[in-house]
XYZ file of C-alpha atoms in Angstrom:
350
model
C 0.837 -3.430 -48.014
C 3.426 -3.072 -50.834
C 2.078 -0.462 -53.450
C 3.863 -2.376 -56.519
C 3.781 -5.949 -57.910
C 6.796 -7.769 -56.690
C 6.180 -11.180 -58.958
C 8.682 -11.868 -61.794
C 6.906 -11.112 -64.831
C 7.546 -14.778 -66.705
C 5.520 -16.250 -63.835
C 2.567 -13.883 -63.502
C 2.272 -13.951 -68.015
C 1.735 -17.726 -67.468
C -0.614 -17.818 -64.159
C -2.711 -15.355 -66.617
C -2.231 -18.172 -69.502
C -3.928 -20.579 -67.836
C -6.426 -18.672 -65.826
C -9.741 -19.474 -66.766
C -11.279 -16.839 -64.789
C -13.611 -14.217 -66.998
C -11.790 -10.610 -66.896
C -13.523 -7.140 -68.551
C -11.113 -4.875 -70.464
C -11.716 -1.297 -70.386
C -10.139 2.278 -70.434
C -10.631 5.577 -69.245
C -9.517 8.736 -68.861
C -10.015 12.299 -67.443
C -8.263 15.226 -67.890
C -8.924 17.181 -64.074
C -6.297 18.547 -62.019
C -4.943 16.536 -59.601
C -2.898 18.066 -56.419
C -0.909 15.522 -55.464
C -0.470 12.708 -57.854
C 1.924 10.353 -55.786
C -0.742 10.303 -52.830
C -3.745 9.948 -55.449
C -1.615 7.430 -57.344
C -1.060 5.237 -53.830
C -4.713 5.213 -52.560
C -5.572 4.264 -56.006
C -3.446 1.180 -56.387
C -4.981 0.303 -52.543
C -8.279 0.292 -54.062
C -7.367 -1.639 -56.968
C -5.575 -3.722 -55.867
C -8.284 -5.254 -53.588
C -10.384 -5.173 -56.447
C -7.744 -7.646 -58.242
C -7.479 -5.339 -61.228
C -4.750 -5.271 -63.455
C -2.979 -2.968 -66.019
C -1.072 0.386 -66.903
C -2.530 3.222 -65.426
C -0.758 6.907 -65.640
C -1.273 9.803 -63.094
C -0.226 13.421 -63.754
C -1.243 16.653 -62.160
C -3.243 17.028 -65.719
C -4.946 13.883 -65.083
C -5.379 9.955 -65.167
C -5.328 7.373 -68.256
C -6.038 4.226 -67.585
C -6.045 0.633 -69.334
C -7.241 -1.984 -67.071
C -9.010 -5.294 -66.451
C -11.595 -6.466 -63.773
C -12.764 -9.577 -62.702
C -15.922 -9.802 -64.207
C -17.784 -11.026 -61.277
C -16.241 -7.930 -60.182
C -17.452 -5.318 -62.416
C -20.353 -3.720 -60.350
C -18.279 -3.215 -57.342
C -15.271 -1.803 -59.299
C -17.245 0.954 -61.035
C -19.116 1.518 -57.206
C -15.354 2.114 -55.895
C -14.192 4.393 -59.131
C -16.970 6.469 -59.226
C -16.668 6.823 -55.376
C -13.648 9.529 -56.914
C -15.819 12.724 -57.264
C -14.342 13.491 -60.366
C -14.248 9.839 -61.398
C -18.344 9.591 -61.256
C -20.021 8.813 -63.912
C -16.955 8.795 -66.390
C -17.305 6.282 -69.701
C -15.431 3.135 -69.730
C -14.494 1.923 -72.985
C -15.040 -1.761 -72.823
C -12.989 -3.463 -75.059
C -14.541 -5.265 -78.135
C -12.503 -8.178 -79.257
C -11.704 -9.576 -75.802
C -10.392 -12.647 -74.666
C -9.454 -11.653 -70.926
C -5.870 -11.929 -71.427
C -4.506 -7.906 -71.695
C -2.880 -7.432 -68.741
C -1.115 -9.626 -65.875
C -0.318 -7.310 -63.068
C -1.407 -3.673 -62.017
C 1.446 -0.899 -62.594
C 0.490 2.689 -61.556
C 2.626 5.756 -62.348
C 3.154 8.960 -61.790
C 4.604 10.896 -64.496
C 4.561 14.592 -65.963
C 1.430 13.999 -68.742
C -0.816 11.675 -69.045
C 0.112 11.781 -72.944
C 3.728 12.473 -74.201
C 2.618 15.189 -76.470
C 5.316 17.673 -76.092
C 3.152 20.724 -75.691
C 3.466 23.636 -73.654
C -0.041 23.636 -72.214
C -0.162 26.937 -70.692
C 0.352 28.472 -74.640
C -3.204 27.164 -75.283
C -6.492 26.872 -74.234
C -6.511 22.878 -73.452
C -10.062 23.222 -72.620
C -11.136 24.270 -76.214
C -11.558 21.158 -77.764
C -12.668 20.045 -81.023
C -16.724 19.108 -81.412
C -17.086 15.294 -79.909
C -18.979 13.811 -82.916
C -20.476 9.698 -82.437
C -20.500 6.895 -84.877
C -23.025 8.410 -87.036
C -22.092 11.784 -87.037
C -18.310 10.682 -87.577
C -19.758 9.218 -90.849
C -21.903 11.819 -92.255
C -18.883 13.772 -91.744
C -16.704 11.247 -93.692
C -18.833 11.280 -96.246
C -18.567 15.021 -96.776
C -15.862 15.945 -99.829
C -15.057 19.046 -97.599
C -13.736 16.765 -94.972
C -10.195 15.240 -93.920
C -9.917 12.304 -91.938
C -6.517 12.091 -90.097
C -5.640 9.285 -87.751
C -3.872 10.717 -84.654
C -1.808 7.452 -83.987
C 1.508 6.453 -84.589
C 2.360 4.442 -87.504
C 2.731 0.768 -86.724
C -0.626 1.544 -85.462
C -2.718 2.397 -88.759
C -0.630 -0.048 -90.417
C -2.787 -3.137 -89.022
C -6.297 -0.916 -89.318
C -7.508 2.783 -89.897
C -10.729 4.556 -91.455
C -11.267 4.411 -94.844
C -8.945 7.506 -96.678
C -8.014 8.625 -93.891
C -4.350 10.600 -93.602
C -2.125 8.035 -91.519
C 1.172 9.727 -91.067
C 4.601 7.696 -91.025
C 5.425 8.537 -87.034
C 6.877 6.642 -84.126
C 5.612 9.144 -81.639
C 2.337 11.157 -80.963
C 4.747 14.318 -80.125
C 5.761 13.768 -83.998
C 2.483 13.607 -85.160
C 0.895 16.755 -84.247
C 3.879 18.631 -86.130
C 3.629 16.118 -89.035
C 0.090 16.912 -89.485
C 0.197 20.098 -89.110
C 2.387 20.326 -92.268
C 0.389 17.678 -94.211
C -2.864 20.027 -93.661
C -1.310 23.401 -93.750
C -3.209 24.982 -96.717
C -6.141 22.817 -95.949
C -7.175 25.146 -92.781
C -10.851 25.881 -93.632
C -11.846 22.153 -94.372
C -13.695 19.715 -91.535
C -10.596 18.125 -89.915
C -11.929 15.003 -88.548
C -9.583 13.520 -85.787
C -9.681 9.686 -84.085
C -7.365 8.169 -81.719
C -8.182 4.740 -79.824
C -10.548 5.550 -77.227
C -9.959 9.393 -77.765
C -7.299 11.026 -75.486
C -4.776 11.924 -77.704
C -7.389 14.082 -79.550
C -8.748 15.691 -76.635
C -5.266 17.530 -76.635
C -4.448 17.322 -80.396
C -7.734 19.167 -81.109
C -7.381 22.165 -78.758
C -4.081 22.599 -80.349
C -5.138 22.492 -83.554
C -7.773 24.922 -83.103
C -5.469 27.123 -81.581
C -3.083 26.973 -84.899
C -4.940 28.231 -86.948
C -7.994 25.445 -87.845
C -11.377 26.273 -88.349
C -13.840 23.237 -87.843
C -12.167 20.842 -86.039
C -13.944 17.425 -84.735
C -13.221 14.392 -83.029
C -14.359 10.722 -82.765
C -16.025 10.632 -79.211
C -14.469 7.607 -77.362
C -12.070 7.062 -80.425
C -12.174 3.572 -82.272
C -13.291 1.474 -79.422
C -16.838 3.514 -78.680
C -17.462 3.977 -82.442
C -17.237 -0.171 -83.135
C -19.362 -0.529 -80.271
C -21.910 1.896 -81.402
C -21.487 0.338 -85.041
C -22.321 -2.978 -83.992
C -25.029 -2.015 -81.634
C -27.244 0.568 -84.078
C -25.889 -1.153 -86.955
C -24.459 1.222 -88.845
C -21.787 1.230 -91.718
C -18.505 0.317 -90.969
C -15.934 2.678 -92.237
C -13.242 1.463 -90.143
C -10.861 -1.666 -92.072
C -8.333 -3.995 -89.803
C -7.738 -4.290 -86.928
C -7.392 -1.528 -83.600
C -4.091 -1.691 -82.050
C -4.073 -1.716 -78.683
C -1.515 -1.393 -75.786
C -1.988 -4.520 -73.782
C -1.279 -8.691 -74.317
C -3.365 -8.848 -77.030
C -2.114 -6.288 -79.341
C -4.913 -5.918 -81.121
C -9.006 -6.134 -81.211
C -10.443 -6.826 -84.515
C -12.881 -4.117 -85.985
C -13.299 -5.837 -89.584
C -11.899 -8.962 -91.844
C -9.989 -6.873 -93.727
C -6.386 -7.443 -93.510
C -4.510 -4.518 -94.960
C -1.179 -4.882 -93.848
C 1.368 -7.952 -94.215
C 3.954 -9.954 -92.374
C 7.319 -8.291 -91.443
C 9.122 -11.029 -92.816
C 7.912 -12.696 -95.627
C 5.644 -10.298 -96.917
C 2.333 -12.269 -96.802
C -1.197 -10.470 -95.863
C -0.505 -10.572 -92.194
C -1.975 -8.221 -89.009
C -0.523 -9.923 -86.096
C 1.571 -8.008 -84.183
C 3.948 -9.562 -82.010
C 7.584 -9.088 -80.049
C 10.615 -10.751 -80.770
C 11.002 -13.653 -78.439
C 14.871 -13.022 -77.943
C 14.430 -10.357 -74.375
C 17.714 -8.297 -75.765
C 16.001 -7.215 -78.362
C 11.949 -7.293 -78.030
C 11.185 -5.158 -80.995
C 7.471 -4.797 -82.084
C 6.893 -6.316 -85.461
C 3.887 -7.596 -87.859
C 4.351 -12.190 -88.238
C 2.204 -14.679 -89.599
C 2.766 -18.107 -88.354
C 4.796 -19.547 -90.875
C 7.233 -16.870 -90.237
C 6.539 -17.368 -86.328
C 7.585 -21.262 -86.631
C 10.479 -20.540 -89.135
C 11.821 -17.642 -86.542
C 11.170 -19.186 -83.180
C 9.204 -16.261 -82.971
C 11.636 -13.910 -83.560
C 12.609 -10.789 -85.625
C 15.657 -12.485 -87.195
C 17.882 -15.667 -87.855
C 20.068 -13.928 -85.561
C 17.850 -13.548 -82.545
C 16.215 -16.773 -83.202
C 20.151 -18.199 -82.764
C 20.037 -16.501 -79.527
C 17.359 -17.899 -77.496
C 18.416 -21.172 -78.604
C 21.021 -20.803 -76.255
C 20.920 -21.311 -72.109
C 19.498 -18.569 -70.395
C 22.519 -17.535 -68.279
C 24.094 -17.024 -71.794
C 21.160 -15.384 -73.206
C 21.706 -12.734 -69.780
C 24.947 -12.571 -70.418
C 24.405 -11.351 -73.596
C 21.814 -8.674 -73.044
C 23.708 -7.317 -70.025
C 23.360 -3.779 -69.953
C 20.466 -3.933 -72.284
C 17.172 -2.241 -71.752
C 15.191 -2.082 -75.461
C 11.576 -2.020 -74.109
C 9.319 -2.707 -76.903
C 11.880 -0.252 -78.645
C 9.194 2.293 -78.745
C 10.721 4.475 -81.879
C 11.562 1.301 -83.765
C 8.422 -0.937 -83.986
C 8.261 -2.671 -86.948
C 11.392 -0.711 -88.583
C 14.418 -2.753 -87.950
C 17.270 -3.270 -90.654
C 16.208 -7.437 -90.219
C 12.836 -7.254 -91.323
C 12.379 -7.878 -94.817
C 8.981 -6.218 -95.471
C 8.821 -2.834 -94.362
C 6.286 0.194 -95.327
C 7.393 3.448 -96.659
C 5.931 6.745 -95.901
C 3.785 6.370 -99.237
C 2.269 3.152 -98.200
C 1.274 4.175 -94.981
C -0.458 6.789 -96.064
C -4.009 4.332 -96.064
C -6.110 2.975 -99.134
């Protein structure tokens, strides 16, 4: 059994396309320490597999994080097979709340050094000592406390499309960034409730033990991050202090937590929250288009790249030979094309 997808990737986005087939979204992660991470990470993508899940799911010696979706016909006996994983049982699973069954096409498992690229030295810290895990309503009694400073613990492109209500959203490309950006932003506000969200919570399982260790006295984060508090929202209807859209890091880009649409089109500059990636495969980049922009563009970040896929593929290859641009992860929504772009002012939430 081969222990990777070997379909092109064109052919398995379409066979998802026109699936009609009903597929659950979720996440998960656990922070446990894991002896051999290449054996876990095979035996894992065996069960999986079989299980016809897809998605992106990281393994470290720290841990897992996973984004996935099942079959939902399948759901039962995927969570019977997960939390056959002692330290697996019983673990939430952040079902996804705008969901159309489209996130991910193919299952990719892999082993890397974190489970988070936070650039911390772990053994300088007590990971363990994390912030208080506050829900929905505690998050906003907290809010609504003038001793208390919300800070989103996500990168900029994603607070652009959606964040809490005054909450600090700094102007970073990476999480690594963040955590030294906000420790600057809040250094002489050390005594006051720093209140900490993330989408479904991982980065501030880590963020918040380091905090705490720098110096921070009451230090609390958003249990399950954005995903668990719109679900508890919506089920205990409570006030909604969360405006836009979540980002997320799958095919759909983004689940919507409110009508608000605070953020606007790349290109022309209209109120826009659609994220999307340039059509043209040399280039990729992560931007914000509406759909006039989309049909002016060809879908793409520029005249330039929309000249470019007009052309036959073996030129298009020819061109990008060499290439590799990703989603240009420390570039989304920044390049010198784009018309419409946010400074470090405007990102800084409403």
């Amino acid at each position: 059994m081969a222990l990777f997808n070997r379909i092109n990737g064109k052919e398995l986005k379409e066979r998802l396309h026109n699936s009609v087939q009903a597929r659950t979204t979720v996440s998960f992660y656990k922070y446990h320490q894991i002896e051999d991470p290449e054996t876990f990470r095979n035996n894992l993508y065996k069960l999986l597999d079989q299980l016809a899940v897809w998605g992106r799911i990281y393994v470290a010696k720290e841990g897992i994080n996973a984004q996935i979706s099942v079959p939902t016909e399948q759901f039962i006996d995927f969570k019977t097979e997960l939390f056959s994983i002692p330290f697996l049982n019983g673990i939430r699973l952040n079902t996804a709340i705008d969901d159309n069954g489209k996130s991910f096409f193919k299952l990719k498992i892999l082993v890397r050094n974190k489970i988070v690229a936070d650039g911390l030295n772990d053994s300088t810290f007590d990971v363990t000592n994390s912030g208080v895990h506050v829900n929905a309503t505690e998050f906003n009694e907290l809010a609504d406390n003038p001793n208390t400073v919300i800070v989103d613990m996500r990168n900029h492109y994603e607070s652009e499309v959606g964040h809490f209500k005054n909450a600090i959203c700094p102007d970073v490309d990476t999480f690594r960034e963040e955590l030294t950006v906000v420790n600057e932003i809040l250094a002489d506000q050390k005594d006051k409730n720093v209140l900490m969200y993330c989408t479904g919570g991982i980065r501030c399982e880590k963020a918040s033990a380091w905090f705490k260790h720098v110096g921070f006295k009451n230090v609390f984060q958003l249990d399950g991050g954005i995903i668990e508090y719109a679900r508890q929202v919506k089920e205990q209807n409570l006030e909604n202090k969360f405006i836009g859209k979540n980002f997320v890091f799958d095919e759909r880009l983004g689940e919507r937590i409110s009508d608000d649409v605070i953020s606007e089109c790349h290109q022309c500059g209209k109120p826009c929250d659609t994220h999307t990636n340039c059509k043209n495969d040399g280039c990729h980049l992560l931007f914000i288009q509406c759909e006039e922009c989309a049909t002016t563009y060809a879908g793409c970040c520029s005249p330039e790249c929309a000249e470019i896929i007009s052309l036959p593929i073996e030129s298009q290859k020819e061109l990008r030979k060499g290439i590799n641009k990703g989603r240009q992860v420390f570039k989304k929504g920044r390049a010198k094309d784009l018309k419409v772009k946010l400074t470090a002012t405007e990102s800084k939430g409403i």
